[in-house]
C-alpha positions as a Markdown table, in Angstrom:
| # | Residue | x | y | z |
|---|---|---|---|---|
| 1 | Met | 121.6 | 158.4 | 58.2 |
| 2 | Leu | 118.5 | 158.8 | 60.1 |
| 3 | His | 117.5 | 159.6 | 63.7 |
| 4 | Asp | 114.9 | 158.0 | 65.6 |
| 5 | Asp | 113.3 | 157.4 | 69.1 |
| 6 | Ser | 114.1 | 154.0 | 70.6 |
| 7 | Gly | 113.2 | 151.6 | 73.4 |
| 8 | His | 113.9 | 148.3 | 74.9 |
| 9 | Met | 112.2 | 145.8 | 73.0 |
| 10 | Gly | 113.3 | 143.9 | 69.8 |
| 11 | Leu | 113.7 | 140.8 | 67.8 |
| 12 | Ser | 116.7 | 138.5 | 68.3 |
| 13 | Ser | 118.7 | 138.2 | 65.1 |
| 14 | Gly | 121.1 | 135.7 | 66.6 |
| 15 | Leu | 124.0 | 137.7 | 68.0 |
| 16 | Ser | 125.7 | 136.0 | 70.7 |
| 17 | Ala | 126.0 | 137.4 | 74.2 |
| 18 | Glu | 129.8 | 137.9 | 73.5 |
| 19 | Ala | 129.0 | 139.9 | 70.3 |
| 20 | Lys | 126.5 | 142.2 | 72.2 |
| 21 | Val | 128.9 | 143.0 | 74.8 |
| 22 | Glu | 131.7 | 143.7 | 72.3 |
| 23 | Leu | 129.3 | 146.1 | 70.3 |
| 24 | Leu | 128.3 | 148.0 | 73.5 |
| 25 | Lys | 132.0 | 148.4 | 74.3 |
| 26 | Ile | 132.7 | 149.6 | 70.9 |
| 27 | Ala | 129.6 | 152.0 | 71.1 |
| 28 | Arg | 131.1 | 153.3 | 74.4 |
| 29 | Arg | 134.3 | 154.0 | 72.9 |
| 30 | Gly | 132.9 | 155.8 | 70.1 |
| 31 | Leu | 130.8 | 157.9 | 72.3 |
| 32 | Glu | 133.7 | 158.9 | 74.7 |
| 33 | Ala | 136.2 | 159.4 | 71.9 |
| 34 | Val | 134.1 | 161.9 | 70.0 |
| 35 | Val | 133.0 | 163.9 | 73.3 |
| 36 | Lys | 136.6 | 164.0 | 74.5 |
| 37 | Arg | 138.0 | 164.9 | 71.1 |
| 38 | Glu | 140.0 | 161.9 | 70.8 |
| 39 | Lys | 141.0 | 159.8 | 67.8 |
| 40 | Leu | 139.2 | 156.3 | 67.7 |
| 41 | Lys | 141.4 | 153.5 | 66.6 |
| 42 | Leu | 139.2 | 150.3 | 66.0 |
| 43 | Asp | 140.8 | 147.0 | 65.5 |
| 44 | Thr | 139.1 | 144.4 | 63.4 |
| 45 | Pro | 136.9 | 142.2 | 65.8 |
| 46 | Val | 137.9 | 138.4 | 66.1 |
| 47 | Leu | 134.2 | 137.5 | 66.0 |
| 48 | Pro | 133.3 | 137.0 | 62.2 |
| 49 | Glu | 129.6 | 138.2 | 63.1 |
| 50 | Leu | 130.8 | 141.7 | 64.0 |
| 51 | Gln | 132.4 | 141.9 | 60.6 |
| 52 | Arg | 129.3 | 141.5 | 58.3 |
| 53 | Glu | 127.6 | 144.5 | 57.0 |
| 54 | Ser | 124.4 | 145.5 | 59.0 |
| 55 | Gly | 122.4 | 148.4 | 59.3 |
| 56 | Ala | 122.6 | 149.9 | 62.9 |
| 57 | Phe | 121.2 | 152.6 | 65.2 |
| 58 | Val | 122.7 | 153.7 | 68.6 |
| 59 | Thr | 120.5 | 155.4 | 71.2 |
| 60 | Leu | 121.7 | 157.4 | 74.1 |
| 61 | Arg | 119.6 | 158.1 | 77.2 |
| 62 | Glu | 120.4 | 160.3 | 80.3 |
| 63 | Lys | 118.3 | 159.5 | 83.3 |
| 64 | Gly | 115.9 | 157.6 | 81.3 |
| 65 | Glu | 115.2 | 160.5 | 78.7 |
| 66 | Leu | 116.4 | 160.3 | 75.1 |
| 67 | Arg | 119.7 | 162.2 | 74.4 |
| 68 | Gly | 120.3 | 161.3 | 70.9 |
| 69 | Cys | 119.7 | 158.3 | 68.5 |
| 70 | Ile | 121.2 | 158.1 | 65.0 |
| 71 | Gly | 121.7 | 155.2 | 62.8 |
| 72 | Tyr | 122.1 | 153.6 | 59.3 |
| 73 | Ile | 119.2 | 151.8 | 57.7 |
| 74 | Glu | 121.1 | 149.9 | 55.0 |
| 75 | Pro | 124.1 | 147.6 | 55.6 |
| 76 | Arg | 126.8 | 150.0 | 54.5 |
| 77 | Leu | 129.6 | 149.3 | 56.8 |
| 78 | Pro | 130.7 | 146.3 | 59.0 |
| 79 | Met | 128.6 | 146.1 | 61.9 |
| 80 | Tyr | 131.4 | 147.1 | 64.4 |
| 81 | Lys | 132.2 | 150.3 | 62.4 |
| 82 | Ala | 128.4 | 151.0 | 62.0 |
| 83 | Val | 128.0 | 151.0 | 65.8 |
| 84 | Ala | 131.1 | 153.1 | 66.5 |
| 85 | Glu | 130.1 | 155.9 | 63.9 |
| 86 | Thr | 126.5 | 155.9 | 64.8 |
| 87 | Ala | 127.3 | 156.2 | 68.6 |
| 88 | Ser | 129.7 | 159.1 | 67.7 |
| 89 | Lys | 127.1 | 161.0 | 65.7 |
| 90 | Ala | 124.3 | 160.4 | 68.2 |
| 91 | Ala | 126.3 | 162.3 | 70.6 |
| 92 | Thr | 127.0 | 165.1 | 68.4 |
| 93 | Ser | 124.8 | 165.2 | 65.2 |
| 94 | Asp | 121.2 | 164.5 | 66.4 |
| 95 | Pro | 119.6 | 167.9 | 65.4 |
| 96 | Arg | 117.0 | 167.6 | 68.3 |
| 97 | Phe | 119.9 | 168.0 | 71.0 |
| 98 | Glu | 123.0 | 169.8 | 71.8 |
| 99 | Pro | 126.1 | 167.9 | 71.6 |
| 100 | Val | 126.9 | 165.7 | 74.6 |
| 101 | Thr | 129.3 | 167.0 | 76.9 |
| 102 | Glu | 132.1 | 165.4 | 79.0 |
| 103 | Pro | 130.4 | 165.7 | 82.4 |
| 104 | Glu | 127.5 | 164.0 | 81.0 |
| 105 | Leu | 129.3 | 160.9 | 79.9 |
| 106 | Glu | 128.9 | 158.9 | 83.4 |
| 107 | Lys | 125.2 | 159.7 | 83.3 |
| 108 | Ile | 124.6 | 158.3 | 79.9 |
| 109 | Asp | 123.4 | 154.7 | 78.9 |
| 110 | Leu | 123.8 | 153.2 | 75.6 |
| 111 | Glu | 121.6 | 150.9 | 73.7 |
| 112 | Val | 122.3 | 149.4 | 70.2 |
| 113 | Ser | 119.8 | 148.3 | 67.6 |
| 114 | Ile | 121.0 | 145.9 | 64.9 |
| 115 | Leu | 118.8 | 146.0 | 61.7 |
| 116 | Ser | 117.8 | 143.2 | 59.5 |
| 117 | Ala | 117.3 | 143.8 | 55.7 |
| 118 | Leu | 114.5 | 145.8 | 54.6 |
| 119 | Asn | 111.5 | 144.0 | 53.2 |
| 120 | Lys | 109.1 | 145.7 | 50.7 |
| 121 | Val | 105.6 | 145.8 | 52.1 |
| 122 | Thr | 102.7 | 144.9 | 49.5 |
| 123 | Asn | 100.1 | 144.4 | 51.9 |
| 124 | Val | 100.0 | 146.5 | 55.2 |
| 125 | Glu | 98.1 | 143.5 | 57.0 |
| 126 | Glu | 101.6 | 141.8 | 57.0 |
| 127 | Ile | 103.0 | 144.4 | 59.6 |
| 128 | Val | 103.1 | 143.2 | 62.9 |
| 129 | Val | 103.2 | 145.8 | 65.5 |
| 130 | Gly | 106.0 | 145.4 | 68.0 |
| 131 | Arg | 108.0 | 143.0 | 65.8 |
| 132 | His | 108.5 | 145.2 | 62.7 |
| 133 | Gly | 110.1 | 148.5 | 62.1 |
| 134 | Leu | 109.0 | 150.7 | 59.4 |
| 135 | Val | 110.6 | 152.8 | 56.6 |
| 136 | Ile | 108.4 | 154.8 | 54.4 |
| 137 | Glu | 109.7 | 156.9 | 51.5 |
| 138 | Arg | 108.5 | 159.0 | 48.6 |
| 139 | Gly | 110.7 | 160.9 | 46.4 |
| 140 | Tyr | 113.3 | 162.6 | 48.7 |
| 141 | Tyr | 111.2 | 162.1 | 51.7 |
| 142 | Arg | 112.2 | 159.2 | 54.0 |
| 143 | Gly | 111.3 | 158.2 | 57.6 |
| 144 | Leu | 112.1 | 155.3 | 59.9 |
| 145 | Leu | 110.6 | 154.2 | 63.3 |
| 146 | Leu | 112.4 | 151.4 | 65.1 |
| 147 | Pro | 109.9 | 148.3 | 66.2 |
| 148 | Gln | 110.0 | 149.0 | 69.9 |
| 149 | Val | 108.5 | 152.7 | 69.3 |
| 150 | Ala | 105.0 | 151.3 | 68.4 |
| 151 | Gly | 104.9 | 149.1 | 71.5 |
| 152 | Glu | 106.0 | 151.8 | 74.0 |
| 153 | Asn | 103.4 | 154.2 | 72.6 |
| 154 | Asn | 100.6 | 151.5 | 72.4 |
| 155 | Trp | 100.1 | 152.3 | 68.7 |
| 156 | Asp | 98.0 | 150.1 | 66.5 |
| 157 | Arg | 99.1 | 149.5 | 62.8 |
| 158 | Asn | 97.4 | 152.5 | 61.2 |
| 159 | Glu | 98.9 | 154.8 | 64.0 |
| 160 | Phe | 102.4 | 153.3 | 63.4 |
| 161 | Leu | 102.1 | 154.0 | 59.6 |
| 162 | Arg | 101.0 | 157.5 | 60.3 |
| 163 | Tyr | 103.6 | 158.4 | 62.6 |
| 164 | Thr | 106.2 | 157.0 | 60.3 |
| 165 | Cys | 104.8 | 159.2 | 57.4 |
| 166 | Phe | 105.2 | 162.1 | 60.0 |
| 167 | Lys | 108.8 | 161.3 | 60.6 |
| 168 | Ala | 109.2 | 161.2 | 56.9 |
| 169 | Gly | 107.8 | 164.8 | 56.4 |
| 170 | Leu | 104.8 | 163.5 | 54.5 |
| 171 | Asp | 101.1 | 163.8 | 55.4 |
| 172 | Asp | 100.1 | 161.2 | 58.0 |
| 173 | Asp | 97.7 | 159.3 | 55.4 |
| 174 | Ser | 100.6 | 159.2 | 52.5 |
| 175 | Trp | 101.0 | 155.4 | 53.3 |
| 176 | Arg | 97.8 | 154.9 | 51.5 |
| 177 | Asp | 99.3 | 156.6 | 48.4 |
| 178 | Pro | 100.4 | 153.9 | 45.6 |
| 179 | Asp | 103.5 | 156.2 | 45.1 |
| 180 | Thr | 104.8 | 155.8 | 48.6 |
| 181 | Lys | 107.1 | 152.9 | 49.3 |
| 182 | Ile | 106.7 | 151.1 | 52.6 |
| 183 | Tyr | 109.5 | 148.6 | 54.0 |
| 184 | Ser | 109.4 | 146.6 | 57.1 |
| 185 | Phe | 112.4 | 145.3 | 59.0 |
| 186 | Thr | 113.2 | 143.8 | 62.5 |
| 187 | Ala | 115.8 | 144.6 | 65.1 |
| 188 | Glu | 117.8 | 143.2 | 67.9 |
| 189 | Val | 118.0 | 145.6 | 70.7 |
| 190 | Phe | 120.3 | 145.5 | 73.6 |
| 191 | Gly | 122.0 | 148.0 | 76.0 |
| 192 | Glu | 123.9 | 148.7 | 78.9 |
| 193 | Ser | 120.7 | 148.5 | 80.9 |
| 194 | Glu | 120.9 | 144.6 | 80.3 |
| 195 | Phe | 124.7 | 144.0 | 80.2 |
| 196 | Gly | 126.0 | 146.9 | 82.5 |
| 197 | Arg | 128.6 | 149.4 | 81.6 |
| 198 | Ile | 131.2 | 147.7 | 79.7 |
| 199 | Ser | 134.9 | 148.2 | 80.4 |
| 200 | Glu | 137.9 | 146.7 | 79.3 |
| 201 | Glu | 138.3 | 145.0 | 82.7 |
| 202 | Asn | 134.9 | 143.2 | 82.9 |
| 203 | Ile | 134.7 | 142.3 | 79.1 |
| 204 | Ala | 135.9 | 138.7 | 79.5 |
| 205 | Glu | 133.8 | 137.9 | 82.5 |
| 206 | Arg | 130.5 | 139.4 | 81.1 |
| 207 | Ala | 130.9 | 137.6 | 77.7 |
């Protein structure tokens, strides 16, 4: 599991609006359950697309400022479970922040990023800034930046590579080393800023 900064851009992976709304509802439930120290019970979703395994990140923002972001790179859990878990961990386990408190819940907006499979990069010219996210690893070191981060910061390709190396704890030019592995991916990013705060009462009409 890795933490990362996140934004509001992304590439559509084909999730339906209904699926996005359901994932945001699940993320909100995961967030509130862990903060309130309640047990979260998840039923298997009716939508088959939410049952496929997928990498996922959940980002928390409070008044527009990052409040936590954690996710799974690889598809290790069904999508709905990955979103519930990462929402909970973003609230409690991002080492950059203190755990979210109950009075903050109403101030926090959620954002979900659903990741594609990783694609090994053999030529960095293939990396499209704003479309691709990056994973860089060497030995035990590994770092990830989501696709939207480069666009938000107006980075070019080399800057994106350097900052991903920095996230991995490597020298910023380590991406040039043949022993360093580089992977790209795309992500579909959506949040409560787009769909509104999801509740049981409005799920049907928003879907």
